N, CA and C of each residue as an Amber inpcrd file, in Angstrom:
protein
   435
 242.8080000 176.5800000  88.3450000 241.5870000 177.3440000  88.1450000
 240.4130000 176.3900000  87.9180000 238.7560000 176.7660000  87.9790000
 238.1150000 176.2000000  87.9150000 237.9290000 175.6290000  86.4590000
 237.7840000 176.3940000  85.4220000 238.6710000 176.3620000  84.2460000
 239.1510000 174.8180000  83.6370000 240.2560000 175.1010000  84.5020000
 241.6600000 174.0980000  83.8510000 240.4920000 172.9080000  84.9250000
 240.0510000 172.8020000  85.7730000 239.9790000 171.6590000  86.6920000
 238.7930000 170.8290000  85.5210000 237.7440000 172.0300000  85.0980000
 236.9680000 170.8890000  84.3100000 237.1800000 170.5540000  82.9090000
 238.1880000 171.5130000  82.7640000 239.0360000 170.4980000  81.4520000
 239.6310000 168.9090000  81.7020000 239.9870000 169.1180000  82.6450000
 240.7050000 167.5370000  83.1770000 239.5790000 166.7720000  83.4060000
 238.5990000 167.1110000  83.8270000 237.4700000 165.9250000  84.3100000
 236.7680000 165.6880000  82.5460000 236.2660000 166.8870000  81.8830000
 236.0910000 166.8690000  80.0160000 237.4410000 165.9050000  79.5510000
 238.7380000 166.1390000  79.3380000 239.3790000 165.3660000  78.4880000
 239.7030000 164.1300000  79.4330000 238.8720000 163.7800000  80.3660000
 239.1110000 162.2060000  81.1160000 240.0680000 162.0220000  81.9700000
 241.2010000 163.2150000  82.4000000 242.0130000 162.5480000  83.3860000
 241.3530000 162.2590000  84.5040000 240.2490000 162.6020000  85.0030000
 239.7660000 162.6520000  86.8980000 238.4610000 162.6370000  86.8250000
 237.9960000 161.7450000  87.5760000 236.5210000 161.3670000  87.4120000
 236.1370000 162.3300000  88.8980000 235.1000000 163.2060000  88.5940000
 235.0210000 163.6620000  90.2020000 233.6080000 163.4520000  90.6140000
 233.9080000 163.1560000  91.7520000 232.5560000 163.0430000  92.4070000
 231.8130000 164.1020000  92.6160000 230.6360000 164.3830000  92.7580000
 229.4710000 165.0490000  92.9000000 228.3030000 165.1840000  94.1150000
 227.7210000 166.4280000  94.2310000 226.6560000 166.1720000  95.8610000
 225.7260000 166.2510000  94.8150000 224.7090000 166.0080000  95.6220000
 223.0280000 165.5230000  94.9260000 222.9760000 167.2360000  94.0120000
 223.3130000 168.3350000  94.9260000 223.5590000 169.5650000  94.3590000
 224.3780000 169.9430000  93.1100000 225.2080000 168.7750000  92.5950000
 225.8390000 168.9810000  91.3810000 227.1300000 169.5350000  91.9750000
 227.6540000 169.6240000  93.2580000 228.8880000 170.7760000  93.3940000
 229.8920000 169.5490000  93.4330000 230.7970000 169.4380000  92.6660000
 232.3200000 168.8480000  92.7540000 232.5900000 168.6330000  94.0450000
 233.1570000 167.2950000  94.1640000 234.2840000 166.9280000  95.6650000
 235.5340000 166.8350000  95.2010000 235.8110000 166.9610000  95.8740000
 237.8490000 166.4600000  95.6800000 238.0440000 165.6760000  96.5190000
 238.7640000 164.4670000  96.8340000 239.5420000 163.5550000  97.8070000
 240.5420000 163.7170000  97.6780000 241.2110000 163.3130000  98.6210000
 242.6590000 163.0340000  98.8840000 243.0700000 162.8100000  97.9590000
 242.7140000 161.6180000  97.1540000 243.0710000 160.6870000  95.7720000
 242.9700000 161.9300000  94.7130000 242.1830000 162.4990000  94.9750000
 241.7660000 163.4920000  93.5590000 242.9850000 164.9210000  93.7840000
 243.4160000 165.1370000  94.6280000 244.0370000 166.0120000  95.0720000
 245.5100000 165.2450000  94.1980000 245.5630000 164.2360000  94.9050000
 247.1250000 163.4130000  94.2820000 246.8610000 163.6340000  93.2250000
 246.2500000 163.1680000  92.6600000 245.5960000 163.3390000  91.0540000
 246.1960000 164.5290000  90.4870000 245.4950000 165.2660000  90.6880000
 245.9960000 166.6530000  90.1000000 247.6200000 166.8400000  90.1060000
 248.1980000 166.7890000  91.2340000 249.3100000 166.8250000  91.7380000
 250.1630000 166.3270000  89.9050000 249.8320000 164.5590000  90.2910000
 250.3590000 164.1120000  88.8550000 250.4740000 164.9080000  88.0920000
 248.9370000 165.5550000  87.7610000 248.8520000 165.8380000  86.2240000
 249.1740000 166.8450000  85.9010000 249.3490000 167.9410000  87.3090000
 250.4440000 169.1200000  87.1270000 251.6420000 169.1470000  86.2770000
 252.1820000 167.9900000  87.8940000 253.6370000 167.5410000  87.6230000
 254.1840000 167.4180000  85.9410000 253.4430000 166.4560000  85.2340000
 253.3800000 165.6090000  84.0450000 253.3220000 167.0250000  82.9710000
 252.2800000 167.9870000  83.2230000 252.6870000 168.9070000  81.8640000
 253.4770000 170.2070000  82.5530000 253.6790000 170.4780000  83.4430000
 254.4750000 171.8780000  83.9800000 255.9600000 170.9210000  83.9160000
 256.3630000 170.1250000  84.8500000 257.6600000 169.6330000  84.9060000
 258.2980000 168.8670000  83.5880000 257.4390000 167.9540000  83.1570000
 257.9770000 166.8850000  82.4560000 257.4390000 167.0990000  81.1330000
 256.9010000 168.2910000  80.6560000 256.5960000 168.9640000  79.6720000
 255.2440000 167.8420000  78.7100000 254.3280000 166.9940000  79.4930000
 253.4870000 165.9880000  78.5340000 252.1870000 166.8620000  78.5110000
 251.5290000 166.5660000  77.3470000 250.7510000 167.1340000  76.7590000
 249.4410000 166.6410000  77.3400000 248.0830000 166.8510000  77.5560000
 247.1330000 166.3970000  77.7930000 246.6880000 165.2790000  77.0600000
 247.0890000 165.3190000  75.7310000 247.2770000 164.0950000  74.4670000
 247.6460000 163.2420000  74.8390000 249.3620000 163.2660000  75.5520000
 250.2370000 162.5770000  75.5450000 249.8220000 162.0580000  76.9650000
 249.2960000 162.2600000  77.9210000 248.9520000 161.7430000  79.5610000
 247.5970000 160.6420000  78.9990000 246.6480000 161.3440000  78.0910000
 245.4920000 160.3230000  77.5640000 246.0240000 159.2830000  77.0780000
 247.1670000 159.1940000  76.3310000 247.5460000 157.9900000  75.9180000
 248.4560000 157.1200000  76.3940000 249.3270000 157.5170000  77.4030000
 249.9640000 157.3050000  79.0320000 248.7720000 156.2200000  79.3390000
 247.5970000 156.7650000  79.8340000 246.2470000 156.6120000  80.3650000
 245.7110000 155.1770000  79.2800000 245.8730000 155.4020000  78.4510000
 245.3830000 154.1810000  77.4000000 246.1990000 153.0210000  77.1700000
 247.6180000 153.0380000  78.0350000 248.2820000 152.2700000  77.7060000
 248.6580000 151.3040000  79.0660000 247.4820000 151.5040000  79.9660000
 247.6700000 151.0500000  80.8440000 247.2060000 149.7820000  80.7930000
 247.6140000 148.5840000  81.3190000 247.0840000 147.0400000  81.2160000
 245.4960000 146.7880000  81.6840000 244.4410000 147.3890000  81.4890000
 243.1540000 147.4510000  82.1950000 243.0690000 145.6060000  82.3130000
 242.9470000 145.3500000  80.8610000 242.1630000 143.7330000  80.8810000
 243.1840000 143.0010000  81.8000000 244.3700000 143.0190000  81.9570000
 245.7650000 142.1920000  83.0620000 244.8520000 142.5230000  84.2620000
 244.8670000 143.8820000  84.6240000 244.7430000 144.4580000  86.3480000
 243.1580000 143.5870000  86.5940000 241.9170000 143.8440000  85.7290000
 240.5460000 142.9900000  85.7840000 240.7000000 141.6080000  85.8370000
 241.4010000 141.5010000  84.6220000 241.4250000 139.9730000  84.4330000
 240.2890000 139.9190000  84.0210000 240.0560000 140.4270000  82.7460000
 239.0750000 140.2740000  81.6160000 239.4150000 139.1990000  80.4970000
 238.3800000 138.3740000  80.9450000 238.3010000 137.0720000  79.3320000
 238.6260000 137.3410000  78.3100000 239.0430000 136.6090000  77.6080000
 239.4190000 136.9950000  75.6920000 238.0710000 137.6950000  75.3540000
 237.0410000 136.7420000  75.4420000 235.6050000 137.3820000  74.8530000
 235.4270000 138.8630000  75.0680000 235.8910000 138.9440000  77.0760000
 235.0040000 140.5800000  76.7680000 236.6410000 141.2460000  76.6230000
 238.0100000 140.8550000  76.1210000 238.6010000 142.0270000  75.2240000
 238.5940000 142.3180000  74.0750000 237.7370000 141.1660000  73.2230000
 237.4560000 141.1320000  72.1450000 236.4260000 142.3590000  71.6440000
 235.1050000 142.3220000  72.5280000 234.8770000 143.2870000  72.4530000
 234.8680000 144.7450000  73.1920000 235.7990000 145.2100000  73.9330000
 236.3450000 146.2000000  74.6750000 236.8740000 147.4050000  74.0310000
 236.4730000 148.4340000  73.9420000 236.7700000 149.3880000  73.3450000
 238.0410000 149.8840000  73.7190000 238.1030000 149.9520000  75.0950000
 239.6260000 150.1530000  75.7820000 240.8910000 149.6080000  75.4020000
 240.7480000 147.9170000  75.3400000 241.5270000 147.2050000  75.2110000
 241.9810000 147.4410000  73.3060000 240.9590000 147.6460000  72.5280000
 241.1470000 147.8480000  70.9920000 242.1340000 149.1740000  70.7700000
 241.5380000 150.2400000  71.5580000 241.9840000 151.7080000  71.6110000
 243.5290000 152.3990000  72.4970000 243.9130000 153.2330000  72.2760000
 245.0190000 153.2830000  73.2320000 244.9860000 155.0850000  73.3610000
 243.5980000 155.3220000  73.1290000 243.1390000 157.3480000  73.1260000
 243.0590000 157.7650000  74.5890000 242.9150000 156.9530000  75.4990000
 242.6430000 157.5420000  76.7110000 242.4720000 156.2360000  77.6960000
 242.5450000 156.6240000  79.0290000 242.3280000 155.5070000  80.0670000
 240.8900000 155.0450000  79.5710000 240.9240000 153.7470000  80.1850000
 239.5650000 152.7010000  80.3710000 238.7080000 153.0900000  80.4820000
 238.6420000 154.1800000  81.8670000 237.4500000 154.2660000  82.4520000
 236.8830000 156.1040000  81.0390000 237.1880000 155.8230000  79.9060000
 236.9720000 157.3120000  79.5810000 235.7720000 156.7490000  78.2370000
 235.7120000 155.1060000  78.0160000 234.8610000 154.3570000  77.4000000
 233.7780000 153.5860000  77.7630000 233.2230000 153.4570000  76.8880000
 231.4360000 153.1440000  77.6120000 231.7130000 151.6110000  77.2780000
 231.8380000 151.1260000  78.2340000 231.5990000 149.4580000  78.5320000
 230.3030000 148.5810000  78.5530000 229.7700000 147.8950000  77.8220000
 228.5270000 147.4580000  77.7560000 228.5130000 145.9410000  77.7840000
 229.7860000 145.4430000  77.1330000 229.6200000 143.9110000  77.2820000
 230.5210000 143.3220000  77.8120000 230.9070000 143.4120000  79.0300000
 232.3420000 143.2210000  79.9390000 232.0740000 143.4180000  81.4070000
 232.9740000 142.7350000  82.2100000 233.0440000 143.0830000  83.1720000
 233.0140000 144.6880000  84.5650000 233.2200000 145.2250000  83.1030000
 233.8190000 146.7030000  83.7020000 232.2730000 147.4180000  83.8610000
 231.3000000 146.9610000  82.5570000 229.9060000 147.3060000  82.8360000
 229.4460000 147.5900000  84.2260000 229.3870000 146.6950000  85.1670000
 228.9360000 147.1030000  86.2640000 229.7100000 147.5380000  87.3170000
 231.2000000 147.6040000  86.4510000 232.3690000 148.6070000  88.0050000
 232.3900000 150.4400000  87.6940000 232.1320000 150.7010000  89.1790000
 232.3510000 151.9430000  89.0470000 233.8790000 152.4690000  88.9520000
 234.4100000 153.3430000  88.1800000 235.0440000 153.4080000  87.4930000
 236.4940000 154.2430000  88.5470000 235.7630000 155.2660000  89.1360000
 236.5710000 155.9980000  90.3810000 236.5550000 155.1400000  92.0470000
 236.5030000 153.9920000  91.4250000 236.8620000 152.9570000  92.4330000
 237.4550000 151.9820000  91.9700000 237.3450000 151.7500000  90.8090000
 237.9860000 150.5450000  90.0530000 240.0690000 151.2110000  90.2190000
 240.3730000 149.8780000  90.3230000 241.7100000 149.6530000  90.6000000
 242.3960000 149.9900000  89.6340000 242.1110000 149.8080000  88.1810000
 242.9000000 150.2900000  86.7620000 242.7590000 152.4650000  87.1570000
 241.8680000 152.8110000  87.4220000 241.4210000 154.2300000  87.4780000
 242.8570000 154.7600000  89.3060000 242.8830000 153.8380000  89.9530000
 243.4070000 154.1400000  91.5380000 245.2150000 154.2220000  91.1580000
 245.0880000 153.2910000  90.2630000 246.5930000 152.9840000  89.8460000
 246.8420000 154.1890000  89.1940000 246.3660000 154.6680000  88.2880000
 246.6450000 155.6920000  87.1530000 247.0550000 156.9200000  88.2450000
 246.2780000 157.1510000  89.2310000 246.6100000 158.6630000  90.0680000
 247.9290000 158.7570000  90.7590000 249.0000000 158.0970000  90.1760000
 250.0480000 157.8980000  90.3060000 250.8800000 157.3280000  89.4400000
 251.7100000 158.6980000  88.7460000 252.6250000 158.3240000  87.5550000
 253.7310000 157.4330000  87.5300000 254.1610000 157.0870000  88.5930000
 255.4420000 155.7760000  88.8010000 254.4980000 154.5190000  88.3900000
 252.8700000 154.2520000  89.1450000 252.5040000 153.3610000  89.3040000
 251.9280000 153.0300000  87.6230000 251.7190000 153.8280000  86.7740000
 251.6520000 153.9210000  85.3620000 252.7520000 153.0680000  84.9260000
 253.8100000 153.3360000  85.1790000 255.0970000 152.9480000  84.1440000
 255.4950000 151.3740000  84.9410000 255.1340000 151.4240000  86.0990000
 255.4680000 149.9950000  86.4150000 254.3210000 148.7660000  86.4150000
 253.0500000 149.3520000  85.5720000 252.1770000 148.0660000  84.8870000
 252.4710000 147.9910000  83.9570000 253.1990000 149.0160000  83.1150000
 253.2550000 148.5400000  81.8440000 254.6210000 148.0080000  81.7780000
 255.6800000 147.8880000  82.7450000 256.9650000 146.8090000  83.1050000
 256.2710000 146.0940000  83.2060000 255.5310000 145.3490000  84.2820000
 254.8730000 144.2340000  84.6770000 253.9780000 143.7400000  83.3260000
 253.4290000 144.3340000  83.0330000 252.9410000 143.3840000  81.7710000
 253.8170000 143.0630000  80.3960000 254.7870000 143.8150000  80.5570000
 255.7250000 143.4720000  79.0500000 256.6760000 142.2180000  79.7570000
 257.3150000 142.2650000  80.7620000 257.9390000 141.5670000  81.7290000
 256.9840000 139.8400000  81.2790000 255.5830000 139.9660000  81.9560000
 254.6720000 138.7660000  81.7600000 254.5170000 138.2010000  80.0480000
 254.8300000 139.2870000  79.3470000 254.3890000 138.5980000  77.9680000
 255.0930000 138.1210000  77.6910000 256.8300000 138.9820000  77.6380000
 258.1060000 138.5780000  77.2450000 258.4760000 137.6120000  77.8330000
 258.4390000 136.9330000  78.9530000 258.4940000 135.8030000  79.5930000
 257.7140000 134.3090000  78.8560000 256.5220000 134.9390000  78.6160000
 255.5210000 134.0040000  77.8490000 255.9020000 133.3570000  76.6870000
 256.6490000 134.7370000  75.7080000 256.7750000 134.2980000  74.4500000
 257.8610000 133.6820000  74.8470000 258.8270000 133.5560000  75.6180000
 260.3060000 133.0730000  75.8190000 259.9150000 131.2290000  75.8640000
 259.0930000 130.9850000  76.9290000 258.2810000 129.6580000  77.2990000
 257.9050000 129.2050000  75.9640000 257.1250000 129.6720000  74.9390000
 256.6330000 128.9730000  74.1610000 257.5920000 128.7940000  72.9510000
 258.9640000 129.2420000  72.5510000 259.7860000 129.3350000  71.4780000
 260.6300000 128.3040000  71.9140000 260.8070000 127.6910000  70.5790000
 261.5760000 126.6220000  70.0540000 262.9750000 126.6020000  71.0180000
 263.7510000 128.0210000  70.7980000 265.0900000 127.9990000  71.9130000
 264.7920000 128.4700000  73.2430000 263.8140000 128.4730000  73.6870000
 263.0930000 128.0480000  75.0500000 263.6930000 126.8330000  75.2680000
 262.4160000 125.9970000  75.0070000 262.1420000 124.9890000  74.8970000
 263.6520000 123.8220000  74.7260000 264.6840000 124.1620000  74.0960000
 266.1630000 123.4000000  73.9650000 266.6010000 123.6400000  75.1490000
 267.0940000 125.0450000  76.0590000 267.3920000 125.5500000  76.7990000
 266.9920000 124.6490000  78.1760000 265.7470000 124.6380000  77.7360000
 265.1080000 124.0370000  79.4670000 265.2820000 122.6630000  79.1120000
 265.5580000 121.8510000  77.9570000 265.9030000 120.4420000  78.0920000
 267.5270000 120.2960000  78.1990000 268.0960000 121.4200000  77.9300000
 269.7120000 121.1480000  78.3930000 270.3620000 121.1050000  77.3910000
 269.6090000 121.2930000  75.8260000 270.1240000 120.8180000  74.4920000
 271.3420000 121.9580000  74.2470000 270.8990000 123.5830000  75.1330000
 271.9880000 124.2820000  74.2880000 272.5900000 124.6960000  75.4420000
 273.5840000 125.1940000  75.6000000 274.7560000 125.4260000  76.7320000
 275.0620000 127.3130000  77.0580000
């Protein structure tokens, strides 16, 4: 319903585009979109809560490749209430990306592609911390067997 559609664009799942007239578009992408976010609370029983924070837990600063500085100050990166693009960016990179083109926002319209950044980034850290620990470090000189 028209309804439920601008609830989703209000609580941040779907950014929609607009004619100079103010009337809503849908794309392809936005169509998938929905699809998800059907799927996610009719099938798989998640809450609009629970998809915002799905949405917040996505790797934005990994996928940008945002500096320490601007995650330091990043509201996104601090927060885990909703996707990236649902915060006002002012001192970062993301400032001047539009948001329903940005790649963190393209990824999200697809719920597999959700769960396999946040593999890929636990995968990259857990690897990291492995490299920098003491029984790392024995391991790769041959000390332990």
């Amino acid at each position: 319903s028209v309804q439920t559609l601008r609830m989703y664009e209000t609580e941040g799942l779907i950014i929609i585009s607009k004619t100079e007239g103010n009337q809503r578009i849908y794309s392809d992408s936005d169509i998938e979109r929905l699809r998800c976010i059907r799927k996610a609370i009719n099938e798989d029983k998640i809450s609009i809560g629970g998809m915002k924070r799905l949405h917040g837990m996505i790797p934005c600063w990994d996928i940008i490749k945002c500096s320490s500085e601007e995650r330091n100050v990043c509201p996104a990166y601090k927060n885990h209430l909703g996707g990236c693009w649902t915060y006002k960016h002012e001192h970062s990179v993301c400032a001047e990306l539009d948001c329903r083109s940005c790649n963190v926002y393209k990824l999200s319209s697809d719920c597999g592609h959700i769960k396999e950044q946040i593999k890929n980034i636990t995968l990259v850290h857990h690897e990291q911390l492995l490299e920098h620990s003491p029984v790392y470090d024995e391991v790769a000189a041959g000390a332990v067997s």
